[in-house]
Amino acid sequence: MNRLRLLALRLVPRAPTPKRVRDAWLAAGVFAAVAVVVGRADPARPGRFPSCPFRALTGFDCPGCGSLRALYQLLHAHVAAAADYNLLLVAVLPCAAFVWLRVVTGRATRRTAPPWWGPRAILVVIALWTVVRNLPVLGGALAA
């Protein structure tokens, strides 16, 4: 009987907590403000935004290199050009939108993984992306 109750609790969406919803809306507001700034000024034109300090010091692309240009292209409905600038950003944005909707609507489920798992997984993906995009194997196809 206890397992049936637990299954029922997982199927019924929980009411979102006010703090989580507030934080989700705050994050959406910050993203919208960044999108407005990036959408109005083309980051591909020199002098609009500062250059990447990691790239200036090492000569390699960081995980975020090309993300402003990719966001600009996405805002102007050029998905292929955005993927050419930063494929990770193009892949992550729909996932982030899905998670945001789950949090705002209260359909976010309880954690099944330990709380430390998420941030570590994100750091591993970012580190792998940094290495993969700088490999010369693909002829620089993933470079910004």
Tab-separated table of C-alpha atoms in Angstrom:
chain	number	residue	atom	x	y	z
A	1	MET	CA	0.000	0.000	0.000
A	2	ASN	CA	2.847	2.351	0.773
A	3	ARG	CA	4.332	1.928	-2.736
A	4	LEU	CA	0.971	2.727	-4.325
A	5	ARG	CA	0.748	5.918	-2.281
A	6	LEU	CA	4.269	6.945	-3.324
A	7	LEU	CA	3.428	6.296	-6.964
A	8	ALA	CA	0.279	8.413	-6.670
A	9	LEU	CA	2.250	11.242	-5.092
A	10	ARG	CA	4.691	11.212	-7.998
A	11	LEU	CA	1.912	11.342	-10.570
A	12	VAL	CA	0.119	14.300	-8.994
A	13	PRO	CA	1.926	17.587	-9.647
A	14	ARG	CA	2.969	19.469	-6.562
A	15	ALA	CA	2.161	23.120	-6.069
A	16	PRO	CA	5.208	25.236	-6.855
A	17	THR	CA	6.875	26.900	-3.906
A	18	PRO	CA	6.793	30.702	-4.074
A	19	LYS	CA	10.595	30.979	-3.775
A	20	ARG	CA	11.245	28.600	-6.674
A	21	VAL	CA	8.706	30.364	-8.879
A	22	ARG	CA	10.102	33.776	-7.949
A	23	ASP	CA	13.633	32.632	-8.743
A	24	ALA	CA	12.497	31.135	-12.055
A	25	TRP	CA	10.780	34.363	-13.076
A	26	LEU	CA	13.828	36.370	-11.982
A	27	ALA	CA	16.059	34.181	-14.153
A	28	ALA	CA	13.649	34.611	-17.078
A	29	GLY	CA	13.744	38.389	-16.599
A	30	VAL	CA	17.543	38.458	-16.601
A	31	PHE	CA	17.638	36.274	-19.716
A	32	ALA	CA	15.081	38.527	-21.438
A	33	ALA	CA	17.147	41.623	-20.600
A	34	VAL	CA	20.297	39.993	-21.996
A	35	ALA	CA	18.359	38.912	-25.094
A	36	VAL	CA	17.146	42.480	-25.691
A	37	VAL	CA	20.670	43.892	-25.421
A	38	VAL	CA	22.186	41.191	-27.643
A	39	GLY	CA	19.319	41.335	-30.134
A	40	ARG	CA	19.791	45.055	-30.732
A	41	ALA	CA	23.575	45.058	-31.216
A	42	ASP	CA	25.288	42.538	-33.457
A	43	PRO	CA	28.111	40.948	-31.415
A	44	ALA	CA	29.911	39.913	-34.624
A	45	ARG	CA	30.756	43.557	-35.315
A	46	PRO	CA	33.967	44.570	-33.528
A	47	GLY	CA	33.803	46.957	-30.595
A	48	ARG	CA	30.272	46.109	-29.486
A	49	PHE	CA	31.144	43.648	-26.722
A	50	PRO	CA	34.430	42.814	-24.977
A	51	SER	CA	36.476	39.925	-26.339
A	52	CYS	CA	36.928	36.663	-24.461
A	53	PRO	CA	39.793	36.906	-21.940
A	54	PHE	CA	40.326	33.113	-21.964
A	55	ARG	CA	40.770	33.134	-25.722
A	56	ALA	CA	43.067	36.177	-25.550
A	57	LEU	CA	45.314	34.436	-22.987
A	58	THR	CA	45.343	30.880	-24.349
A	59	GLY	CA	44.279	31.064	-27.979
A	60	PHE	CA	41.630	28.399	-27.324
A	61	ASP	CA	37.844	28.786	-27.344
A	62	CYS	CA	36.208	28.734	-23.924
A	63	PRO	CA	32.809	27.022	-23.471
A	64	GLY	CA	31.067	30.359	-23.880
A	65	CYS	CA	32.966	31.584	-26.928
A	66	GLY	CA	30.483	32.443	-29.617
A	67	SER	CA	27.493	32.361	-27.269
A	68	LEU	CA	26.604	36.038	-27.759
A	69	ARG	CA	26.799	35.635	-31.530
A	70	ALA	CA	24.800	32.389	-31.287
A	71	LEU	CA	22.125	34.094	-29.176
A	72	TYR	CA	21.971	36.962	-31.675
A	73	GLN	CA	21.469	34.483	-34.524
A	74	LEU	CA	18.802	32.582	-32.580
A	75	LEU	CA	16.925	35.807	-31.872
A	76	HIS	CA	16.904	36.441	-35.611
A	77	ALA	CA	15.759	32.843	-36.378
A	78	HIS	CA	19.042	31.667	-37.886
A	79	VAL	CA	19.405	28.330	-36.079
A	80	ALA	CA	22.120	26.900	-38.349
A	81	ALA	CA	24.284	29.999	-37.945
A	82	ALA	CA	23.736	29.902	-34.178
A	83	ALA	CA	24.795	26.243	-34.055
A	84	ASP	CA	27.904	27.181	-36.007
A	85	TYR	CA	28.864	29.739	-33.343
A	86	ASN	CA	28.073	27.669	-30.219
A	87	LEU	CA	26.364	24.303	-30.559
A	88	LEU	CA	26.218	23.778	-26.788
A	89	LEU	CA	24.131	26.921	-26.284
A	90	VAL	CA	21.700	25.888	-29.022
A	91	ALA	CA	21.335	22.465	-27.388
A	92	VAL	CA	20.995	23.755	-23.820
A	93	LEU	CA	18.398	26.509	-24.365
A	94	PRO	CA	15.448	24.161	-25.118
A	95	CYS	CA	16.403	22.027	-22.103
A	96	ALA	CA	16.570	25.108	-19.901
A	97	ALA	CA	13.172	26.272	-21.178
A	98	PHE	CA	11.696	22.852	-20.375
A	99	VAL	CA	13.096	22.913	-16.832
A	100	TRP	CA	11.870	26.492	-16.373
A	101	LEU	CA	8.342	25.493	-17.426
A	102	ARG	CA	8.393	22.506	-15.069
A	103	VAL	CA	9.393	24.733	-12.151
A	104	VAL	CA	6.876	27.492	-12.900
A	105	THR	CA	3.950	25.109	-13.422
A	106	GLY	CA	4.814	23.046	-10.353
A	107	ARG	CA	5.473	19.883	-12.295
A	108	ALA	CA	9.062	19.617	-11.126
A	109	THR	CA	9.463	16.252	-9.449
A	110	ARG	CA	11.373	15.425	-6.339
A	111	ARG	CA	15.091	14.927	-6.705
A	112	THR	CA	16.043	11.367	-7.448
A	113	ALA	CA	19.763	12.100	-7.621
A	114	PRO	CA	21.867	13.513	-4.804
A	115	PRO	CA	21.884	17.343	-4.706
A	116	TRP	CA	25.592	17.497	-5.599
A	117	TRP	CA	25.076	15.570	-8.843
A	118	GLY	CA	23.615	18.424	-10.936
A	119	PRO	CA	26.370	21.027	-10.555
A	120	ARG	CA	29.084	18.415	-11.044
A	121	ALA	CA	27.414	17.094	-14.195
A	122	ILE	CA	27.214	20.634	-15.567
A	123	LEU	CA	30.909	21.221	-14.857
A	124	VAL	CA	31.836	17.936	-16.561
A	125	VAL	CA	29.789	18.841	-19.661
A	126	ILE	CA	31.401	22.282	-19.817
A	127	ALA	CA	34.895	20.813	-19.443
A	128	LEU	CA	34.228	18.209	-22.138
A	129	TRP	CA	32.793	20.850	-24.449
A	130	THR	CA	35.911	22.986	-23.964
A	131	VAL	CA	38.149	20.091	-24.957
A	132	VAL	CA	36.006	18.815	-27.847
A	133	ARG	CA	35.487	22.184	-29.498
A	134	ASN	CA	39.235	22.846	-29.528
A	135	LEU	CA	40.189	19.515	-31.115
A	136	PRO	CA	41.487	19.894	-34.665
A	137	VAL	CA	39.901	16.547	-35.662
A	138	LEU	CA	36.788	18.118	-37.166
A	139	GLY	CA	38.772	20.804	-38.928
A	140	GLY	CA	37.694	23.453	-36.444
A	141	ALA	CA	34.001	22.926	-37.220
A	142	LEU	CA	33.037	23.414	-33.559
A	143	ALA	CA	35.197	26.479	-32.975
A	144	ALA	CA	33.549	29.853	-32.598
